[in-house]
GROMACS .gro file of C-alpha atoms in nm:
model
  194
    1GLY     CA    1   7.291  -4.140 -21.066
    2LEU     CA    2   7.420  -3.968 -20.757
    3LEU     CA    3   7.445  -3.597 -20.677
    4PHE     CA    4   7.738  -3.491 -20.462
    5THR     CA    5   7.715  -3.149 -20.296
    6SER     CA    6   7.931  -2.974 -20.038
    7ALA     CA    7   7.874  -2.673 -19.821
    8VAL     CA    8   8.053  -2.493 -19.541
    9GLY     CA    9   7.860  -2.365 -19.245
   10SER     CA   10   7.902  -2.259 -18.884
   11LEU     CA   11   7.698  -2.278 -18.566
   12GLY     CA   12   7.785  -2.007 -18.319
   13SER     CA   13   8.155  -2.009 -18.261
   14ASN     CA   14   8.193  -2.377 -18.356
   15TYR     CA   15   8.317  -2.427 -18.711
   16LEU     CA   16   8.150  -2.726 -18.870
   17GLY     CA   17   8.371  -2.759 -19.176
   18ALA     CA   18   8.243  -2.905 -19.500
   19LYS     CA   19   7.907  -3.082 -19.512
   20HIS     CA   20   7.900  -3.343 -19.783
   21THR     CA   21   7.566  -3.470 -19.915
   22ILE     CA   22   7.501  -3.769 -20.141
   23THR     CA   23   7.160  -3.768 -20.305
   24ALA     CA   24   7.021  -4.059 -20.506
   25GLN     CA   25   6.882  -3.926 -20.836
   26SER     CA   26   6.737  -4.252 -20.966
   27GLY     CA   27   6.366  -4.333 -20.944
   28GLY     CA   28   6.414  -4.575 -20.652
   29GLY     CA   29   6.639  -4.336 -20.466
   30GLU     CA   30   6.846  -4.619 -20.310
   31ILE     CA   31   7.214  -4.586 -20.229
   32THR     CA   32   7.415  -4.909 -20.195
   33ILE     CA   33   7.783  -4.962 -20.122
   34LYS     CA   34   7.883  -5.317 -20.205
   35ASN     CA   35   8.126  -5.543 -20.386
   36ASP     CA   36   8.049  -5.839 -20.612
   37THR     CA   37   7.925  -6.061 -20.330
   38TYR     CA   38   7.854  -5.854 -20.019
   39THR     CA   39   7.648  -5.545 -19.934
   40TRP     CA   40   7.830  -5.322 -19.687
   41LEU     CA   41   7.569  -5.048 -19.664
   42ASP     CA   42   7.222  -5.004 -19.810
   43LEU     CA   43   7.030  -4.680 -19.772
   44ALA     CA   44   6.672  -4.751 -19.874
   45PRO     CA   45   6.433  -4.487 -20.020
   46ASN     CA   46   6.209  -4.512 -19.712
   47GLY     CA   47   6.496  -4.419 -19.478
   48ASN     CA   48   6.581  -4.771 -19.362
   49VAL     CA   49   6.948  -4.855 -19.326
   50GLY     CA   50   7.094  -5.201 -19.389
   51ILE     CA   51   7.439  -5.318 -19.289
   52GLY     CA   52   7.515  -5.646 -19.463
   53VAL     CA   53   7.150  -5.647 -19.583
   54ASP     CA   54   6.988  -5.567 -19.918
   55ASN     CA   55   6.652  -5.391 -19.894
   56PRO     CA   56   6.640  -5.341 -19.513
   57SER     CA   57   6.294  -5.404 -19.371
   58VAL     CA   58   6.337  -5.209 -19.044
   59VAL     CA   59   6.495  -4.875 -18.948
   60LEU     CA   60   6.835  -5.043 -18.881
   61ASP     CA   61   6.877  -5.394 -19.023
   62ILE     CA   62   7.212  -5.566 -18.950
   63ALA     CA   63   7.314  -5.914 -19.062
   64SER     CA   64   7.634  -6.118 -19.077
   65ASN     CA   65   7.695  -6.456 -19.238
   66GLY     CA   66   8.034  -6.510 -19.073
   67ALA     CA   67   8.111  -6.660 -18.734
   68ASN     CA   68   8.249  -6.404 -18.489
   69THR     CA   69   8.314  -6.470 -18.121
   70ASN     CA   70   8.291  -6.093 -18.055
   71GLY     CA   71   7.930  -6.071 -18.174
   72ILE     CA   72   7.778  -5.883 -18.467
   73VAL     CA   73   7.729  -5.552 -18.284
   74ARG     CA   74   7.962  -5.416 -18.018
   75ILE     CA   75   7.878  -5.117 -17.798
   76GLN     CA   76   8.177  -5.012 -17.592
   77ASN     CA   77   8.172  -4.790 -17.285
   78ASN     CA   78   8.479  -4.573 -17.239
   79MET     CA   79   8.317  -4.308 -17.017
   80GLN     CA   80   8.252  -4.247 -16.649
   81ASN     CA   81   8.045  -4.485 -16.436
   82ASN     CA   82   7.682  -4.418 -16.356
   83TYR     CA   83   7.604  -4.344 -16.722
   84GLU     CA   84   7.402  -4.576 -16.945
   85THR     CA   85   7.567  -4.747 -17.241
   86LEU     CA   86   7.246  -4.844 -17.422
   87ARG     CA   87   6.893  -4.705 -17.379
   88ILE     CA   88   6.569  -4.861 -17.499
   89HIS     CA   89   6.340  -4.558 -17.496
   90SER     CA   90   5.964  -4.562 -17.560
   91VAL     CA   91   5.769  -4.236 -17.591
   92GLY     CA   92   5.394  -4.197 -17.549
   93ASN     CA   93   5.277  -4.445 -17.279
   94TYR     CA   94   5.418  -4.751 -17.457
   95ASP     CA   95   5.614  -5.055 -17.342
   96ALA     CA   96   5.996  -5.051 -17.359
   97GLN     CA   97   6.110  -5.403 -17.437
   98MET     CA   98   6.352  -5.623 -17.630
   99SER     CA   99   6.264  -5.947 -17.807
  100PHE     CA  100   6.459  -6.258 -17.893
  101LEU     CA  101   6.389  -6.505 -18.178
  102ALA     CA  102   6.551  -6.845 -18.222
  103GLN     CA  103   6.435  -6.967 -18.560
  104GLY     CA  104   6.526  -7.302 -18.710
  105THR     CA  105   6.333  -7.631 -18.725
  106SER     CA  106   6.133  -7.488 -18.436
  107THR     CA  107   6.065  -7.124 -18.350
  108TYR     CA  108   6.111  -6.985 -18.001
  109TRP     CA  109   6.035  -6.631 -17.895
  110GLY     CA  110   6.134  -6.450 -17.577
  111GLY     CA  111   6.123  -6.097 -17.450
  112PHE     CA  112   6.190  -5.874 -17.153
  113GLY     CA  113   6.137  -5.512 -17.065
  114ILE     CA  114   5.908  -5.263 -16.898
  115ASP     CA  115   5.533  -5.325 -16.921
  116TYR     CA  116   5.401  -4.972 -16.917
  117SER     CA  117   5.036  -5.083 -16.895
  118ASP     CA  118   5.106  -5.286 -16.581
  119ALA     CA  119   5.248  -5.018 -16.352
  120GLY     CA  120   5.594  -5.023 -16.523
  121LYS     CA  121   5.684  -5.371 -16.403
  122PHE     CA  122   5.988  -5.536 -16.553
  123LYS     CA  123   5.895  -5.871 -16.708
  124LEU     CA  124   6.059  -6.177 -16.863
  125GLN     CA  125   5.831  -6.377 -17.086
  126THR     CA  126   5.786  -6.641 -17.362
  127ASP     CA  127   5.679  -6.402 -17.639
  128ASN     CA  128   5.808  -6.089 -17.810
  129LEU     CA  129   5.502  -5.888 -17.695
  130PHE     CA  130   5.352  -5.853 -17.349
  131ALA     CA  131   5.009  -5.918 -17.499
  132GLY     CA  132   5.103  -6.274 -17.592
  133GLY     CA  133   5.288  -6.563 -17.437
  134SER     CA  134   5.335  -6.631 -17.067
  135THR     CA  135   5.511  -6.415 -16.812
  136LEU     CA  136   5.791  -6.615 -16.650
  137MET     CA  137   5.918  -6.356 -16.396
  138THR     CA  138   5.804  -6.014 -16.283
  139TRP     CA  139   6.002  -5.748 -16.100
  140ALA     CA  140   5.761  -5.496 -15.947
  141ARG     CA  141   5.851  -5.134 -15.871
  142ASP     CA  142   5.827  -5.198 -15.495
  143GLY     CA  143   6.103  -5.462 -15.517
  144ASN     CA  144   5.881  -5.769 -15.504
  145VAL     CA  145   5.965  -6.055 -15.744
  146GLY     CA  146   5.710  -6.290 -15.891
  147ILE     CA  147   5.761  -6.631 -16.050
  148GLY     CA  148   5.446  -6.756 -16.217
  149THR     CA  149   5.263  -6.439 -16.114
  150SER     CA  150   5.266  -6.082 -16.246
  151SER     CA  151   5.135  -5.946 -15.916
  152PRO     CA  152   5.387  -6.044 -15.652
  153SER     CA  153   5.274  -5.960 -15.299
  154ALA     CA  154   5.592  -6.053 -15.118
  155PRO     CA  155   5.968  -6.010 -15.173
  156LEU     CA  156   5.958  -6.352 -15.347
  157HIS     CA  157   5.615  -6.472 -15.460
  158ILE     CA  158   5.601  -6.810 -15.636
  159ARG     CA  159   5.276  -6.931 -15.789
  160GLN     CA  160   5.225  -7.267 -15.950
  161ASN     CA  161   4.981  -7.245 -16.239
  162THR     CA  162   4.825  -7.590 -16.209
  163SER     CA  163   4.505  -7.731 -16.072
  164ASP     CA  164   4.651  -8.073 -16.001
  165ALA     CA  165   4.588  -8.201 -15.650
  166TYR     CA  166   4.873  -8.299 -15.417
  167THR     CA  167   4.856  -8.664 -15.314
  168ALA     CA  168   5.093  -8.908 -15.151
  169THR     CA  169   5.187  -9.042 -15.491
  170ASN     CA  170   5.229  -8.727 -15.702
  171TYR     CA  171   5.378  -8.467 -15.471
  172ASN     CA  172   5.733  -8.510 -15.601
  173ASP     CA  173   5.661  -8.365 -15.948
  174LYS     CA  174   5.399  -8.110 -15.841
  175ALA     CA  175   5.599  -7.894 -15.604
  176ALA     CA  176   5.613  -7.517 -15.664
  177LEU     CA  177   5.963  -7.506 -15.522
  178THR     CA  178   6.215  -7.790 -15.524
  179ILE     CA  179   6.554  -7.781 -15.346
  180GLN     CA  180   6.780  -8.064 -15.455
  181SER     CA  181   7.127  -8.164 -15.346
  182ASN     CA  182   7.378  -8.317 -15.584
  183ASN     CA  183   7.572  -8.467 -15.294
  184ALA     CA  184   7.499  -8.837 -15.326
  185ASP     CA  185   7.683  -8.917 -15.002
  186THR     CA  186   7.470  -8.706 -14.767
  187ASN     CA  187   7.160  -8.617 -14.973
  188TYR     CA  188   7.118  -8.305 -14.761
  189SER     CA  189   6.923  -8.007 -14.888
  190GLY     CA  190   6.722  -7.739 -14.716
  191ILE     CA  191   6.675  -7.376 -14.625
  192ARG     CA  192   6.843  -7.207 -14.328
  193PHE     CA  193   6.662  -6.924 -14.144
  194THR     CA  194   6.882  -6.692 -13.937
   0.00000   0.00000   0.00000
């Protein structure tokens, strides 16, 4: 069963009003708010919270089975500029990163964030952990950007990770940087230095 308790308290001059507590009294200690087909809220005994999820497996587990052009989670900013809307905060010399998983017939991982162990560089890569996958782009703290390298030594440092030799017959598909024009009439493409 559930135990409902209420209390009134204060903190300094601020009146807090009634504090209502719901305590699960059953052996599992789980609190669920649902209808016949859908779980709105699941408070697991280990402290995990599920929204649209039974038995949440992480601290906050959110799922939706319906299509919604506004997304599943919305974080709105209605405050002054120069303040963060969302913070990914790691404590204790750890990476601060986000991961992405596209799972279907094939599985694709991706991730980006701050690699604490590599001088706090901001990285985009093909895995959910910096220890795995390949780093696609690196933004160093000095402003240098690396493509194919995690140690950019110039404002834009591009490195091709291949040992193939350039020859007169294979140079077209081995270039580290390709500039292509879609203008079939002129076929002009290039870089302007000013």
